[in-house]
């Protein structure tokens, strides 16, 4: 199969966190390049990772290239390269990029009369978080409820049940003037409430997302693709 264009796809380890344009596309012209813009919808983390995938395509494969069609390509045909990134404090300037010498990812056999050479410029990108604006109250996300582990919900219900049970026994002992059992029940109730607080704090961070957080923009250098004649 003789390749006449190169398809590309930009991926991150947090697709819900970043807005990427374009995510997928194909380069068909000589010395054509593409600029991918990534906008952070949430605060940037050092754990964020970015990956660029490239693949040689035949003319008929370039037509109507989309995510569904991309999934039909064999993984052995796809070449991957990570983009090195680092975070830095916000200074109001645009992201700074320090390119590193290009690295050839793939070269077809020399028996082909004409082929495409895919080169990826390894780029160190500085991600700059925007200065937070006016702080607003967090927004509850129903979508996040589905991400809560089932065992965590069971634990919360179990602790709530025993907390009410101990408080009920405490009031019963107070009414009949059983001081020592009442203290025992009160101590258990306070301990269970403490466990509830410890469990509910990380749960709150899952269910509630901050609102009004301005995003951060960063522009990456993507692979430069050019046909070369042997």
GROMACS .gro file of C-alpha atoms in nm:
model
  230
    1UNK     CA    1   0.000   0.000   0.000
    2UNK     CA    2   0.136   0.338  -0.099
    3UNK     CA    3   0.074   0.609   0.159
    4UNK     CA    4  -0.026   0.951   0.029
    5UNK     CA    5  -0.126   1.120   0.356
    6UNK     CA    6  -0.059   1.100   0.727
    7UNK     CA    7  -0.332   1.088   0.989
    8UNK     CA    8  -0.282   1.222   1.340
    9UNK     CA    9  -0.465   1.203   1.672
   10UNK     CA   10  -0.398   1.397   1.993
   11UNK     CA   11  -0.469   1.218   2.322
   12UNK     CA   12  -0.447   1.302   2.694
   13UNK     CA   13  -0.480   1.096   3.010
   14UNK     CA   14  -0.769   1.326   3.117
   15UNK     CA   15  -0.997   1.380   2.813
   16UNK     CA   16  -1.273   1.539   3.025
   17UNK     CA   17  -1.028   1.797   3.159
   18UNK     CA   18  -0.893   1.937   2.831
   19UNK     CA   19  -1.055   2.087   2.522
   20UNK     CA   20  -0.844   1.988   2.220
   21UNK     CA   21  -0.879   2.134   1.868
   22UNK     CA   22  -0.830   1.955   1.640
   23UNK     CA   23  -0.827   1.613   1.805
   24UNK     CA   24  -0.795   1.416   1.482
   25UNK     CA   25  -0.712   1.491   1.120
   26UNK     CA   26  -0.497   1.413   0.817
   27UNK     CA   27  -0.216   1.593   0.635
   28UNK     CA   28  -0.211   1.551   0.257
   29UNK     CA   29   0.002   1.833   0.117
   30UNK     CA   30   0.378   1.861   0.087
   31UNK     CA   31   0.545   2.009   0.399
   32UNK     CA   32   0.204   2.068   0.560
   33UNK     CA   33   0.195   2.124   0.936
   34UNK     CA   34  -0.087   2.142   1.188
   35UNK     CA   35  -0.123   2.338   1.511
   36UNK     CA   36  -0.316   2.172   1.794
   37UNK     CA   37  -0.459   2.399   2.064
   38UNK     CA   38  -0.525   2.252   2.409
   39UNK     CA   39  -0.736   2.443   2.663
   40UNK     CA   40  -0.750   2.331   3.025
   41UNK     CA   41  -1.101   2.333   3.173
   42UNK     CA   42  -0.971   2.258   3.524
   43UNK     CA   43  -0.655   2.340   3.721
   44UNK     CA   44  -0.346   2.189   3.556
   45UNK     CA   45  -0.169   1.903   3.732
   46UNK     CA   46   0.191   1.777   3.690
   47UNK     CA   47   0.043   1.430   3.629
   48UNK     CA   48  -0.122   1.545   3.303
   49UNK     CA   49   0.018   1.361   3.000
   50UNK     CA   50  -0.013   1.430   2.627
   51UNK     CA   51   0.035   1.187   2.340
   52UNK     CA   52   0.041   1.231   1.963
   53UNK     CA   53  -0.036   0.936   1.733
   54UNK     CA   54   0.045   0.924   1.360
   55UNK     CA   55  -0.033   0.673   1.086
   56UNK     CA   56   0.037   0.644   0.712
   57UNK     CA   57  -0.287   0.625   0.514
   58UNK     CA   58  -0.389   0.537   0.161
   59UNK     CA   59  -0.598   0.792  -0.035
   60UNK     CA   60  -0.922   0.603   0.031
   61UNK     CA   61  -0.848   0.587   0.405
   62UNK     CA   62  -0.807   0.965   0.427
   63UNK     CA   63  -1.163   1.020   0.311
   64UNK     CA   64  -1.403   1.077   0.601
   65UNK     CA   65  -1.142   1.017   0.871
   66UNK     CA   66  -1.309   1.017   1.214
   67UNK     CA   67  -1.277   0.852   1.555
   68UNK     CA   68  -1.481   0.547   1.454
   69UNK     CA   69  -1.265   0.490   1.148
   70UNK     CA   70  -0.947   0.548   1.350
   71UNK     CA   71  -1.041   0.261   1.583
   72UNK     CA   72  -1.045   0.021   1.287
   73UNK     CA   73  -0.675   0.076   1.212
   74UNK     CA   74  -0.438  -0.191   1.342
   75UNK     CA   75  -0.230  -0.079   1.640
   76UNK     CA   76   0.092  -0.188   1.466
   77UNK     CA   77   0.040   0.082   1.204
   78UNK     CA   78   0.008   0.360   1.462
   79UNK     CA   79   0.321   0.536   1.588
   80UNK     CA   80   0.311   0.718   1.923
   81UNK     CA   81   0.519   0.989   2.085
   82UNK     CA   82   0.474   1.160   2.422
   83UNK     CA   83   0.504   1.537   2.456
   84UNK     CA   84   0.714   1.648   2.752
   85UNK     CA   85   0.539   1.914   2.963
   86UNK     CA   86   0.602   2.096   3.287
   87UNK     CA   87   0.395   2.337   3.496
   88UNK     CA   88   0.501   2.681   3.616
   89UNK     CA   89   0.335   2.973   3.803
   90UNK     CA   90   0.108   3.202   3.602
   91UNK     CA   91   0.280   3.513   3.466
   92UNK     CA   92   0.021   3.627   3.215
   93UNK     CA   93   0.246   3.534   2.922
   94UNK     CA   94   0.180   3.280   2.653
   95UNK     CA   95   0.328   2.930   2.698
   96UNK     CA   96   0.696   2.905   2.621
   97UNK     CA   97   0.819   2.621   2.406
   98UNK     CA   98   1.174   2.498   2.386
   99UNK     CA   99   1.207   2.258   2.093
  100UNK     CA  100   1.447   1.966   2.110
  101UNK     CA  101   1.609   1.814   1.798
  102UNK     CA  102   1.366   1.619   1.581
  103UNK     CA  103   1.344   1.243   1.603
  104UNK     CA  104   1.237   1.019   1.317
  105UNK     CA  105   0.963   0.786   1.436
  106UNK     CA  106   0.909   0.578   1.124
  107UNK     CA  107   1.061   0.516   0.785
  108UNK     CA  108   0.911   0.265   0.535
  109UNK     CA  109   1.133   0.011   0.355
  110UNK     CA  110   1.377   0.148   0.099
  111UNK     CA  111   1.217  -0.063  -0.176
  112UNK     CA  112   0.937   0.191  -0.210
  113UNK     CA  113   0.997   0.449  -0.483
  114UNK     CA  114   0.830   0.725  -0.283
  115UNK     CA  115   0.737   0.733   0.081
  116UNK     CA  116   0.642   0.961   0.368
  117UNK     CA  117   0.879   1.030   0.653
  118UNK     CA  118   0.713   1.121   0.981
  119UNK     CA  119   0.920   1.331   1.217
  120UNK     CA  120   0.812   1.443   1.558
  121UNK     CA  121   0.962   1.747   1.723
  122UNK     CA  122   0.998   1.663   2.091
  123UNK     CA  123   0.888   1.979   2.264
  124UNK     CA  124   0.907   2.083   2.627
  125UNK     CA  125   0.597   2.290   2.694
  126UNK     CA  126   0.538   2.517   2.991
  127UNK     CA  127   0.177   2.505   3.107
  128UNK     CA  128   0.073   2.827   3.277
  129UNK     CA  129  -0.237   2.825   3.493
  130UNK     CA  130  -0.453   3.134   3.472
  131UNK     CA  131  -0.494   3.352   3.780
  132UNK     CA  132  -0.814   3.244   3.960
  133UNK     CA  133  -1.092   3.500   3.951
  134UNK     CA  134  -1.369   3.551   4.203
  135UNK     CA  135  -1.415   3.238   4.410
  136UNK     CA  136  -1.753   3.076   4.366
  137UNK     CA  137  -1.933   2.796   4.543
  138UNK     CA  138  -1.872   2.441   4.413
  139UNK     CA  139  -2.135   2.284   4.190
  140UNK     CA  140  -2.277   1.939   4.255
  141UNK     CA  141  -2.220   1.696   3.968
  142UNK     CA  142  -2.461   1.405   3.924
  143UNK     CA  143  -2.218   1.252   3.679
  144UNK     CA  144  -1.964   1.220   3.958
  145UNK     CA  145  -2.209   1.014   4.164
  146UNK     CA  146  -2.158   0.724   3.922
  147UNK     CA  147  -1.784   0.738   3.989
  148UNK     CA  148  -1.825   0.680   4.364
  149UNK     CA  149  -1.730   0.319   4.454
  150UNK     CA  150  -2.022   0.106   4.569
  151UNK     CA  151  -1.837  -0.005   4.883
  152UNK     CA  152  -1.788   0.359   4.985
  153UNK     CA  153  -2.164   0.419   4.971
  154UNK     CA  154  -2.223   0.103   5.175
  155UNK     CA  155  -1.973   0.222   5.437
  156UNK     CA  156  -2.144   0.562   5.463
  157UNK     CA  157  -2.487   0.403   5.512
  158UNK     CA  158  -2.346   0.159   5.768
  159UNK     CA  159  -2.186   0.439   5.970
  160UNK     CA  160  -2.501   0.652   5.956
  161UNK     CA  161  -2.712   0.362   6.081
  162UNK     CA  162  -2.483   0.295   6.378
  163UNK     CA  163  -2.451   0.666   6.458
  164UNK     CA  164  -2.830   0.704   6.490
  165UNK     CA  165  -2.847   0.376   6.681
  166UNK     CA  166  -2.589   0.488   6.939
  167UNK     CA  167  -2.752   0.831   6.978
  168UNK     CA  168  -3.090   0.662   7.033
  169UNK     CA  169  -2.940   0.437   7.303
  170UNK     CA  170  -2.774   0.741   7.461
  171UNK     CA  171  -3.106   0.924   7.502
  172UNK     CA  172  -3.270   0.608   7.634
  173UNK     CA  173  -3.001   0.569   7.902
  174UNK     CA  174  -3.028   0.938   7.997
  175UNK     CA  175  -3.404   0.907   8.047
  176UNK     CA  176  -3.366   0.612   8.285
  177UNK     CA  177  -3.063   0.779   8.448
  178UNK     CA  178  -2.803   0.520   8.350
  179UNK     CA  179  -2.502   0.749   8.354
  180UNK     CA  180  -2.223   0.503   8.272
  181UNK     CA  181  -2.397   0.331   7.977
  182UNK     CA  182  -2.498   0.675   7.849
  183UNK     CA  183  -2.136   0.789   7.843
  184UNK     CA  184  -2.039   0.470   7.664
  185UNK     CA  185  -2.303   0.523   7.394
  186UNK     CA  186  -2.208   0.891   7.356
  187UNK     CA  187  -1.841   0.800   7.307
  188UNK     CA  188  -1.933   0.549   7.037
  189UNK     CA  189  -2.160   0.802   6.865
  190UNK     CA  190  -1.881   1.064   6.858
  191UNK     CA  191  -1.633   0.811   6.722
  192UNK     CA  192  -1.870   0.706   6.443
  193UNK     CA  193  -1.937   1.071   6.355
  194UNK     CA  194  -1.561   1.124   6.328
  195UNK     CA  195  -1.538   0.832   6.086
  196UNK     CA  196  -1.821   0.985   5.883
  197UNK     CA  197  -1.634   1.315   5.856
  198UNK     CA  198  -1.313   1.139   5.749
  199UNK     CA  199  -1.505   0.942   5.484
  200UNK     CA  200  -1.718   1.232   5.363
  201UNK     CA  201  -1.432   1.477   5.297
  202UNK     CA  202  -1.277   1.291   5.000
  203UNK     CA  203  -1.629   1.204   4.885
  204UNK     CA  204  -1.716   1.576   4.873
  205UNK     CA  205  -1.417   1.644   4.646
  206UNK     CA  206  -1.550   1.381   4.403
  207UNK     CA  207  -1.913   1.498   4.399
  208UNK     CA  208  -1.850   1.873   4.392
  209UNK     CA  209  -1.648   2.052   4.123
  210UNK     CA  210  -1.538   2.417   4.155
  211UNK     CA  211  -1.713   2.667   3.928
  212UNK     CA  212  -1.587   2.989   3.778
  213UNK     CA  213  -1.233   2.859   3.737
  214UNK     CA  214  -1.088   3.019   3.424
  215UNK     CA  215  -0.916   2.774   3.193
  216UNK     CA  216  -0.561   2.784   3.076
  217UNK     CA  217  -0.457   2.775   2.713
  218UNK     CA  218  -0.148   2.610   2.576
  219UNK     CA  219  -0.040   2.553   2.216
  220UNK     CA  220   0.172   2.252   2.126
  221UNK     CA  221   0.406   2.194   1.834
  222UNK     CA  222   0.272   1.884   1.659
  223UNK     CA  223   0.460   1.643   1.432
  224UNK     CA  224   0.586   1.788   1.107
  225UNK     CA  225   0.494   1.560   0.818
  226UNK     CA  226   0.647   1.583   0.472
  227UNK     CA  227   0.667   1.343   0.175
  228UNK     CA  228   1.020   1.259   0.069
  229UNK     CA  229   1.134   1.098  -0.254
  230UNK     CA  230   1.400   0.836  -0.233
   0.00000   0.00000   0.00000
